[in-house]
PDB file of C-alpha atoms in Angstrom:
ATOM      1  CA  UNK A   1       6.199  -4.710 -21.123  1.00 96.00           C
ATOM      2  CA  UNK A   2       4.146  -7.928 -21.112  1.00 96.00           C
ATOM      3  CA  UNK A   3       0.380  -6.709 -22.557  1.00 97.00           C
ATOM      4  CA  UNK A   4      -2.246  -9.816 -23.291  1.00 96.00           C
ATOM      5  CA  UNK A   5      -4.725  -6.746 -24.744  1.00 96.00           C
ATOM      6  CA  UNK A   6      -5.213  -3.085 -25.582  1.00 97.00           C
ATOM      7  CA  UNK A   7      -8.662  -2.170 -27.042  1.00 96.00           C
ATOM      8  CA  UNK A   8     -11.526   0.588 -26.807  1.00 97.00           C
ATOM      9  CA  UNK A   9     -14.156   0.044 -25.028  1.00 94.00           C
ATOM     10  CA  UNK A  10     -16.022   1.834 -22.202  1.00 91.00           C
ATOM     11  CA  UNK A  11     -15.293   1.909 -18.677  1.00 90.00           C
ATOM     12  CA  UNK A  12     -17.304  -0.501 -17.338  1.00 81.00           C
ATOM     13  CA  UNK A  13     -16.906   0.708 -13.549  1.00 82.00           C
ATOM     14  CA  UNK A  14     -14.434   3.624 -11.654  1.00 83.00           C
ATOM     15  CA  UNK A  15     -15.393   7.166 -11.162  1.00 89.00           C
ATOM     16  CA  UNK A  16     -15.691   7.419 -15.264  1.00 89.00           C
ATOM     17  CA  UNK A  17     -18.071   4.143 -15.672  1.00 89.00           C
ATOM     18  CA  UNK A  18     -20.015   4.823 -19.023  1.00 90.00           C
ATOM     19  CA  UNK A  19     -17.258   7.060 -20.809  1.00 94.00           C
ATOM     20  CA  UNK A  20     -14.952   6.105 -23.616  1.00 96.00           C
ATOM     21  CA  UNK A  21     -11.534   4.666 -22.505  1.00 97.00           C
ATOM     22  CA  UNK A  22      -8.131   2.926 -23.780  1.00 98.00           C
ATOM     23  CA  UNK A  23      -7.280  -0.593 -22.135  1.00 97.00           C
ATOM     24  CA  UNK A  24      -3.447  -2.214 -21.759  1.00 98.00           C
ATOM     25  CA  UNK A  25      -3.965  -5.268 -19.817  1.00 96.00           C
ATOM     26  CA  UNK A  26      -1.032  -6.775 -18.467  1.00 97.00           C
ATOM     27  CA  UNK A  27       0.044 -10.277 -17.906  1.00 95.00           C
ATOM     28  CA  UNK A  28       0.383 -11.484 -14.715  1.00 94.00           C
ATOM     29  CA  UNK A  29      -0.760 -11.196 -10.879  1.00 94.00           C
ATOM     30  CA  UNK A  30       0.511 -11.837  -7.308  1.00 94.00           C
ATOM     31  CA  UNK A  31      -2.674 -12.978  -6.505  1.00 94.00           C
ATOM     32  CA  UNK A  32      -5.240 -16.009  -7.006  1.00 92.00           C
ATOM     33  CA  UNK A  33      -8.505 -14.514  -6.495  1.00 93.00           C
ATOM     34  CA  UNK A  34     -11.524 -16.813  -5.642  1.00 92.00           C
ATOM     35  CA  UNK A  35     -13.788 -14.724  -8.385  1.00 89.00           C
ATOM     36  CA  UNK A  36     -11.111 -13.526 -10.818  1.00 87.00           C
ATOM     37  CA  UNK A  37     -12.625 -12.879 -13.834  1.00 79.00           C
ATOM     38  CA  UNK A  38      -9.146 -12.214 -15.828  1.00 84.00           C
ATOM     39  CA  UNK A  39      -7.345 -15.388 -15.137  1.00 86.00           C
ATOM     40  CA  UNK A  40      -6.208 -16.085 -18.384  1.00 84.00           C
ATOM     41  CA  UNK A  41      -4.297 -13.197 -18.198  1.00 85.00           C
ATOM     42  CA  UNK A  42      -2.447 -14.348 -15.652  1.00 84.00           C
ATOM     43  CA  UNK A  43      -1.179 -17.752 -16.610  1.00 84.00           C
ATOM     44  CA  UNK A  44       2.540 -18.126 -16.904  1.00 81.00           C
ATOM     45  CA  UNK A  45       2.339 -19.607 -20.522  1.00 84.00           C
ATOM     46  CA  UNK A  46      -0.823 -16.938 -21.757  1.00 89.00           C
ATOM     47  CA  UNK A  47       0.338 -15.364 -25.127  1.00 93.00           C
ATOM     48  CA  UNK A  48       1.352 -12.004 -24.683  1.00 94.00           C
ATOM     49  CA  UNK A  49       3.478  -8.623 -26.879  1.00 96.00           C
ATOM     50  CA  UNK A  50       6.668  -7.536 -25.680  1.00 97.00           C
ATOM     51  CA  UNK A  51       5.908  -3.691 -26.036  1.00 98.00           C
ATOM     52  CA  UNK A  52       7.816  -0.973 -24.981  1.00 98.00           C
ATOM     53  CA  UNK A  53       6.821   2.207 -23.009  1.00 98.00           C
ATOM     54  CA  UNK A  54       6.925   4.520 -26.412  1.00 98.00           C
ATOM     55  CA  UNK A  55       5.095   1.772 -28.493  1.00 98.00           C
ATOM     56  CA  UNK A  56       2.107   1.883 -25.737  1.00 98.00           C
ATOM     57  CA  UNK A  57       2.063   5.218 -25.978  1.00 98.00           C
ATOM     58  CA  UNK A  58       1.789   5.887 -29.916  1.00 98.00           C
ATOM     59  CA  UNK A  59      -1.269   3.122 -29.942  1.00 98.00           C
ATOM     60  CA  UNK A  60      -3.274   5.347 -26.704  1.00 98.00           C
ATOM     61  CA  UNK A  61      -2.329   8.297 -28.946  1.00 97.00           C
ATOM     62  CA  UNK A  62      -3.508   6.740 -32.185  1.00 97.00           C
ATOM     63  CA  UNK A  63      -6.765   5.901 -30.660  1.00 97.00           C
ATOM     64  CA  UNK A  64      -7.998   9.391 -29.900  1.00 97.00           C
ATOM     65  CA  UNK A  65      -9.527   8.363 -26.669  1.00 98.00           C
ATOM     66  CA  UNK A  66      -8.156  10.398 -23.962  1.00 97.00           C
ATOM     67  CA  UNK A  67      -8.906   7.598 -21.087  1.00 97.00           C
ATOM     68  CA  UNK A  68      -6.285   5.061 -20.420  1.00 98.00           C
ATOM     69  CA  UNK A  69      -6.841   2.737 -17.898  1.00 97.00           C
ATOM     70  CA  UNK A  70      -3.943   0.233 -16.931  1.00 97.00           C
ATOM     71  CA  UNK A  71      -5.290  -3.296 -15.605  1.00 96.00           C
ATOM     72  CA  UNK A  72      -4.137  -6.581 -15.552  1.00 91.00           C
ATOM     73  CA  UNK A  73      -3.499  -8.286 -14.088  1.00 88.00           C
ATOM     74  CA  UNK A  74      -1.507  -6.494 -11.608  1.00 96.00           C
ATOM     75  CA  UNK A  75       0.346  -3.550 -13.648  1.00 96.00           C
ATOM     76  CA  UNK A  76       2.224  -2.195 -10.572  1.00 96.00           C
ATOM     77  CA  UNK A  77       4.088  -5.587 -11.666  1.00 95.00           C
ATOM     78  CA  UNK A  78       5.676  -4.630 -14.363  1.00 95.00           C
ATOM     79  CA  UNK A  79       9.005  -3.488 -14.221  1.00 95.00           C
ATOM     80  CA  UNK A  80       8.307   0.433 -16.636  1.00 96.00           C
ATOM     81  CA  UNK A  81       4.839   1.018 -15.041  1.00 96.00           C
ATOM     82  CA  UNK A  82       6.720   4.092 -13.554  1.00 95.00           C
ATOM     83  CA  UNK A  83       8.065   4.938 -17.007  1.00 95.00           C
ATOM     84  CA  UNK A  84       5.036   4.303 -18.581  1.00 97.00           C
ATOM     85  CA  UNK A  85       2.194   6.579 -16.793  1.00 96.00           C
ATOM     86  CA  UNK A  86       5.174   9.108 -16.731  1.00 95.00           C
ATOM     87  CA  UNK A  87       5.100   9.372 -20.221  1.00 96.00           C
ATOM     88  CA  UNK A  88       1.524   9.140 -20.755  1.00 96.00           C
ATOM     89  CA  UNK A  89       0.644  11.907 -18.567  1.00 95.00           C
ATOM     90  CA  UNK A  90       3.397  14.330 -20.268  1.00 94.00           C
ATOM     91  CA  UNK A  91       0.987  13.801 -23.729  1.00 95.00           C
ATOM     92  CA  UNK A  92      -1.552  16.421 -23.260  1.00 93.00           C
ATOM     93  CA  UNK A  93      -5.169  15.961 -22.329  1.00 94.00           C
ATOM     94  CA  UNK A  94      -4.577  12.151 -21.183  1.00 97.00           C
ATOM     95  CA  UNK A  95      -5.920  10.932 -18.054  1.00 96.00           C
ATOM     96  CA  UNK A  96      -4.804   7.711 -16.971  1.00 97.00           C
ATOM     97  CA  UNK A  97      -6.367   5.684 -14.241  1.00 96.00           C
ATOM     98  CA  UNK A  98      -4.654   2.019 -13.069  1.00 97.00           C
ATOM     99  CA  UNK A  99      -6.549  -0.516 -11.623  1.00 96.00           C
ATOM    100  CA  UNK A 100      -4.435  -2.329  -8.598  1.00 97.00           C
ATOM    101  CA  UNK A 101      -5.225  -5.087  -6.297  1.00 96.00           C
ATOM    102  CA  UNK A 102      -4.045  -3.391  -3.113  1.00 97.00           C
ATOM    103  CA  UNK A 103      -1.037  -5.386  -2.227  1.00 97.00           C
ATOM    104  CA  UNK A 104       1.602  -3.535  -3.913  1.00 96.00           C
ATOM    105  CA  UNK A 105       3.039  -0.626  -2.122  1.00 95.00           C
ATOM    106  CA  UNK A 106       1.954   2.396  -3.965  1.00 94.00           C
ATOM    107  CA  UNK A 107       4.255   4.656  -2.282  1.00 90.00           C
ATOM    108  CA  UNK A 108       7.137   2.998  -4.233  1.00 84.00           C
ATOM    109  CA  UNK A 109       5.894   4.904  -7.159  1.00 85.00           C
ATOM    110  CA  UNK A 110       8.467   7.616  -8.343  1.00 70.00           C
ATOM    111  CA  UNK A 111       5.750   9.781 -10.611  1.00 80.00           C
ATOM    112  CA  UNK A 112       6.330  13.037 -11.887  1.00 77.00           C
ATOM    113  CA  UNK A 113       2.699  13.570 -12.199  1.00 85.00           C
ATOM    114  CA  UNK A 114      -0.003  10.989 -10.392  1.00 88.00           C
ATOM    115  CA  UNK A 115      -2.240   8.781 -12.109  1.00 94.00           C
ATOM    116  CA  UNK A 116      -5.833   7.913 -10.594  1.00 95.00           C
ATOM    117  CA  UNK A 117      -6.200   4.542  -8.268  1.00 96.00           C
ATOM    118  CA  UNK A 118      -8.618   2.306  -8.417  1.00 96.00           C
ATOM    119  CA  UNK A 119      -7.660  -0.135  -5.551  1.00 97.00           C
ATOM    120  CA  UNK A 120      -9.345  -3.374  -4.439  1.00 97.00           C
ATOM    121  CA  UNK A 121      -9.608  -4.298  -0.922  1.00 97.00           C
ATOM    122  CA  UNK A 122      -9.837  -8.125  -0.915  1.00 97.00           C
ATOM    123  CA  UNK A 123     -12.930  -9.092   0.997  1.00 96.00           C
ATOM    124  CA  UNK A 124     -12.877 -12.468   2.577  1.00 97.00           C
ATOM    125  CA  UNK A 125     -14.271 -14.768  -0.138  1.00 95.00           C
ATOM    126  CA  UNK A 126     -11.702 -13.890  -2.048  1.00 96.00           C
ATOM    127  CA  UNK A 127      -9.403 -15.589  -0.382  1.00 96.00           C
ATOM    128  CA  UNK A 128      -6.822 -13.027  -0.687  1.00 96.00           C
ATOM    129  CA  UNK A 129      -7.647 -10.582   2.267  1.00 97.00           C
ATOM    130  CA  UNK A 130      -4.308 -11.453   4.531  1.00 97.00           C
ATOM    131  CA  UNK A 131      -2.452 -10.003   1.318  1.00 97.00           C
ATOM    132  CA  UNK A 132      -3.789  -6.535   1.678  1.00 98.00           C
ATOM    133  CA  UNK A 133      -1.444  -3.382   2.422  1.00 97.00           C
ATOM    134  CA  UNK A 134      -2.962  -1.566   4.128  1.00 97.00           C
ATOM    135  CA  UNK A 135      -0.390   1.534   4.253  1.00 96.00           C
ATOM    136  CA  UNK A 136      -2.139   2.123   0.717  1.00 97.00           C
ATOM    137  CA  UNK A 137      -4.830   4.114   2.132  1.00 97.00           C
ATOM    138  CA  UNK A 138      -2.500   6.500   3.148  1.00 95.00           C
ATOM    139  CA  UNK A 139      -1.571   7.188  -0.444  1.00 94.00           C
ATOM    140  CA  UNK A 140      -4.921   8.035  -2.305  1.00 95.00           C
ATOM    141  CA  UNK A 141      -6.725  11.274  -1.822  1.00 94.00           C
ATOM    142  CA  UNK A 142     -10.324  12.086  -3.210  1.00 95.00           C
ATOM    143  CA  UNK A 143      -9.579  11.309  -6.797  1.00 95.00           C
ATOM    144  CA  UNK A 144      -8.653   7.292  -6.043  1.00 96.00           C
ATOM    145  CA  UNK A 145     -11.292   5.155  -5.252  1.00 97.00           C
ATOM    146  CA  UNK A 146     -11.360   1.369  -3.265  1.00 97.00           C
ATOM    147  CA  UNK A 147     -13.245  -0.875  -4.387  1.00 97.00           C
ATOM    148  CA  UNK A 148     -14.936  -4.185  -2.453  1.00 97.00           C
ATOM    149  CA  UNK A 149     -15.689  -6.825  -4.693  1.00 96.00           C
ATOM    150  CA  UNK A 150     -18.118  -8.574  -2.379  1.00 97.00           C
ATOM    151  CA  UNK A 151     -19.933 -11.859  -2.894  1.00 96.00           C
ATOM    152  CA  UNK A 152     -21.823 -12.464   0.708  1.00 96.00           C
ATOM    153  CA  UNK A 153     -23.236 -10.426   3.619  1.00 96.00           C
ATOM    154  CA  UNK A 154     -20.101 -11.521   5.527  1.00 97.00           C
ATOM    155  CA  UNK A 155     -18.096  -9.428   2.862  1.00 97.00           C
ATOM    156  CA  UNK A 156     -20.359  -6.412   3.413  1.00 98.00           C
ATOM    157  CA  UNK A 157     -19.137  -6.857   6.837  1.00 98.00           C
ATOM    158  CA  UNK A 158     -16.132  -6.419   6.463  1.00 98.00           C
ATOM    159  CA  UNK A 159     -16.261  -3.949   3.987  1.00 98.00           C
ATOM    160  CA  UNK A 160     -17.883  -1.965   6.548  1.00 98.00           C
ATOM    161  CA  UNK A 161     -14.982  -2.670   9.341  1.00 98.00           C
ATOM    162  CA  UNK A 162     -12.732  -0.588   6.974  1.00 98.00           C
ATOM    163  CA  UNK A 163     -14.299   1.660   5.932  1.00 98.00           C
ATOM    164  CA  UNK A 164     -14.609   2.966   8.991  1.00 97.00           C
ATOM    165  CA  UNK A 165     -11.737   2.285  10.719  1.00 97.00           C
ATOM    166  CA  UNK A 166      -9.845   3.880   7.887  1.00 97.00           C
ATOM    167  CA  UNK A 167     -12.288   6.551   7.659  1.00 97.00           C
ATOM    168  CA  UNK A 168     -12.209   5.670   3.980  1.00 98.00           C
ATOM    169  CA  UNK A 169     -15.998   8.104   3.037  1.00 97.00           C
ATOM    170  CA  UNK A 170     -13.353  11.087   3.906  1.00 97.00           C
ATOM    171  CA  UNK A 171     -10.378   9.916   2.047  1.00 96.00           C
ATOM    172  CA  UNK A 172     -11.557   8.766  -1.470  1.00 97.00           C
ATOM    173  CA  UNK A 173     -14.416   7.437  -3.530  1.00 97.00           C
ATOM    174  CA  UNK A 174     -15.993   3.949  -1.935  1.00 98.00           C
ATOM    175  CA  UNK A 175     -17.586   1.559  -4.171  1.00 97.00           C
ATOM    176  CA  UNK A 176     -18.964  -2.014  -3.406  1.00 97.00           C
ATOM    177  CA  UNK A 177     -19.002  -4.017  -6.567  1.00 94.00           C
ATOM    178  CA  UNK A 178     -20.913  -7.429  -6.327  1.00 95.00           C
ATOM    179  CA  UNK A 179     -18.894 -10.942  -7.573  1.00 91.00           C
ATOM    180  CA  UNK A 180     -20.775 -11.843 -10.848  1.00 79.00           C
ATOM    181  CA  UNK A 181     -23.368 -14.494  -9.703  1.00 80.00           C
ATOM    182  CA  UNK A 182     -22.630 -14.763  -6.220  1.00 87.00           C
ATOM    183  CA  UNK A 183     -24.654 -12.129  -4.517  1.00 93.00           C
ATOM    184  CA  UNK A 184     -27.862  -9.534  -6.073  1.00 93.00           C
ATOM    185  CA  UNK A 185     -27.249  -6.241  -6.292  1.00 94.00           C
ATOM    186  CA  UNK A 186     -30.514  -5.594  -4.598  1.00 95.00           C
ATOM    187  CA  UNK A 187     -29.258  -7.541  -1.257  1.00 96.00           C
ATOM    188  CA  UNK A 188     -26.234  -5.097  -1.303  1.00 97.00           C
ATOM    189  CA  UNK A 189     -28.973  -2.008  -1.713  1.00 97.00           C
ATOM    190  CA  UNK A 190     -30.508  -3.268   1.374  1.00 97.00           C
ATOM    191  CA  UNK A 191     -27.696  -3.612   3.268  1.00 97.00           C
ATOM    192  CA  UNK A 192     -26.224   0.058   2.636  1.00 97.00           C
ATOM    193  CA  UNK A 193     -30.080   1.221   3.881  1.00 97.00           C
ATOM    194  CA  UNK A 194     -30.060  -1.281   6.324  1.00 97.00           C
ATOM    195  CA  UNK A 195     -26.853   0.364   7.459  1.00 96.00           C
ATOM    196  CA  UNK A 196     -26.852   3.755   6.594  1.00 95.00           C
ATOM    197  CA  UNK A 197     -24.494   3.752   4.055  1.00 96.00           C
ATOM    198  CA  UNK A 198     -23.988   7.397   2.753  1.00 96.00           C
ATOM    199  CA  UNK A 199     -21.142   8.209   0.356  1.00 96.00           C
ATOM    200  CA  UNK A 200     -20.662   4.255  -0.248  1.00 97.00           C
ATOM    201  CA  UNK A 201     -22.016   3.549  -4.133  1.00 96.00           C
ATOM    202  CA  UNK A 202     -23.082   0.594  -5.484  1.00 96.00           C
ATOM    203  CA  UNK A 203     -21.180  -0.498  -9.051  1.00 92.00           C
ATOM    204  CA  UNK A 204     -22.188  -2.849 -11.478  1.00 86.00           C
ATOM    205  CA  UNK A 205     -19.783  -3.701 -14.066  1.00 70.00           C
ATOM    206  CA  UNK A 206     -21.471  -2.511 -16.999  1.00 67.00           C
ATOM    207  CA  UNK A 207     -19.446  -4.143 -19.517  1.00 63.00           C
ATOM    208  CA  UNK A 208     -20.927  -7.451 -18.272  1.00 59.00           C
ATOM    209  CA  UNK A 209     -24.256  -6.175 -18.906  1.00 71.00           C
ATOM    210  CA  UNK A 210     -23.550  -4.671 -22.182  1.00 68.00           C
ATOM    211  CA  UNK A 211     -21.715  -7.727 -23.655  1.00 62.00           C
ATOM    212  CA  UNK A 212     -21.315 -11.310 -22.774  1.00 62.00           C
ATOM    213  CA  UNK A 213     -19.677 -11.811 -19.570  1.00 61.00           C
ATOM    214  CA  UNK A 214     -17.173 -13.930 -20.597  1.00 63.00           C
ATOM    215  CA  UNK A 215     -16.056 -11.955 -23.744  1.00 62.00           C
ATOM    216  CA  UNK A 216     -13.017 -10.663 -23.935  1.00 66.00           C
ATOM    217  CA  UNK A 217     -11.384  -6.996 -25.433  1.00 64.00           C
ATOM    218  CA  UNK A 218     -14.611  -5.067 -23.975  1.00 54.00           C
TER     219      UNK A 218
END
């Protein structure tokens, strides 16, 4: 399996923003977001370590951390992702959580045991919405989450056409997460009072906060 990083950080967003967590990044994506902020991960030439599923799985178990997120990068990609969360989720106490960009069928996923989603829905300005499945949202229940990374009111918009129409509030977690220098958090605020927002939650990723926004392996 093609990984650019694995490191300890915390979780900068998802339902466990704040706690301790593993990272395997993955190289490679279907997709050319506007406001990627990984996309040296997904150049065809970026460096990368051929690892297999049971070497990924001694390094999460020699780190002690019982989070593992899988990101990318789009891990649904890679060829063992099945094999892989499979065999992290037969090591006790591990929770593992993968980060997808919602246009990979989930349902293709063979799991003994399921994993957590965190899936984006690509808002307009990312220039990736026509890519979305949505048949997705009918395979997450209340533990998944979708997540609209929005940079302009038009986003919010549109954000707010799903949500609804795919009763989304009922299904899973929602969170709107802004695009890093494109729109304040405090508009966004507004907007969910201006709009009555309940059970929507604003994100901020806090690993930009906490380091540099541009460093990497946090």
């Amino acid at each position: 399996m093609k990984v650019v990083e694995k490191f300890v950080s915390i979780n900068g967003e998802s339902t466990r923003a704040g706690e301790l967590a593993v990272f395997i990044r993955f190289q490679g994506c279907n997709l050319h977001c506007s406001y990627c902020d990984t996309k040296w991960a997904n150049e065809p030439d970026c460096p990368y370590e051929d690892l297999s599923v049971e070497e990924i799985v001694r390094y999460i178990k020699e780190t002690g951390v019982k989070n593992v997120t899988l990101t990318g990068g789009e891990p649904l990609l890679q060829p063992e992702i099945t094999s892989l969360v499979d065999c992290i989720l037969t090591e006790e106490g591990l929770r593992v959580e993968i980060e997808t960009n919602g246009s990979v069928d989930l349902s293709k996923l063979s799991l003994r045991q399921k994993p957590v989603f965190t899936m984006d829905y690509k808002a307009p300005s990312s220039g990736c919405e026509g890519a979305m499945l949505l048949s997705n949202f009918e395979c997450l229940s209340r533990e998944d989450t979708v997540k609209f990374v929005v940079g302009s009111i038009e986003d919010l918009n549109r954000a707010g056409e799903i949500i609804k129409e795919y009763d989304l509030t009922e299904r899973c977690h929602v969170y709107l997460s802004p695009v890093f220098g494109s729109i304040e958090p405090e508009a966004i605020v507004r907007y969910m009072m201006e709009h009555q927002w309940n059970d929507v939650r604003l994100q901020i990723q806090m690993h930009k906060v906490i380091w540099n926004p541009e460093e990497r392996g946090v």
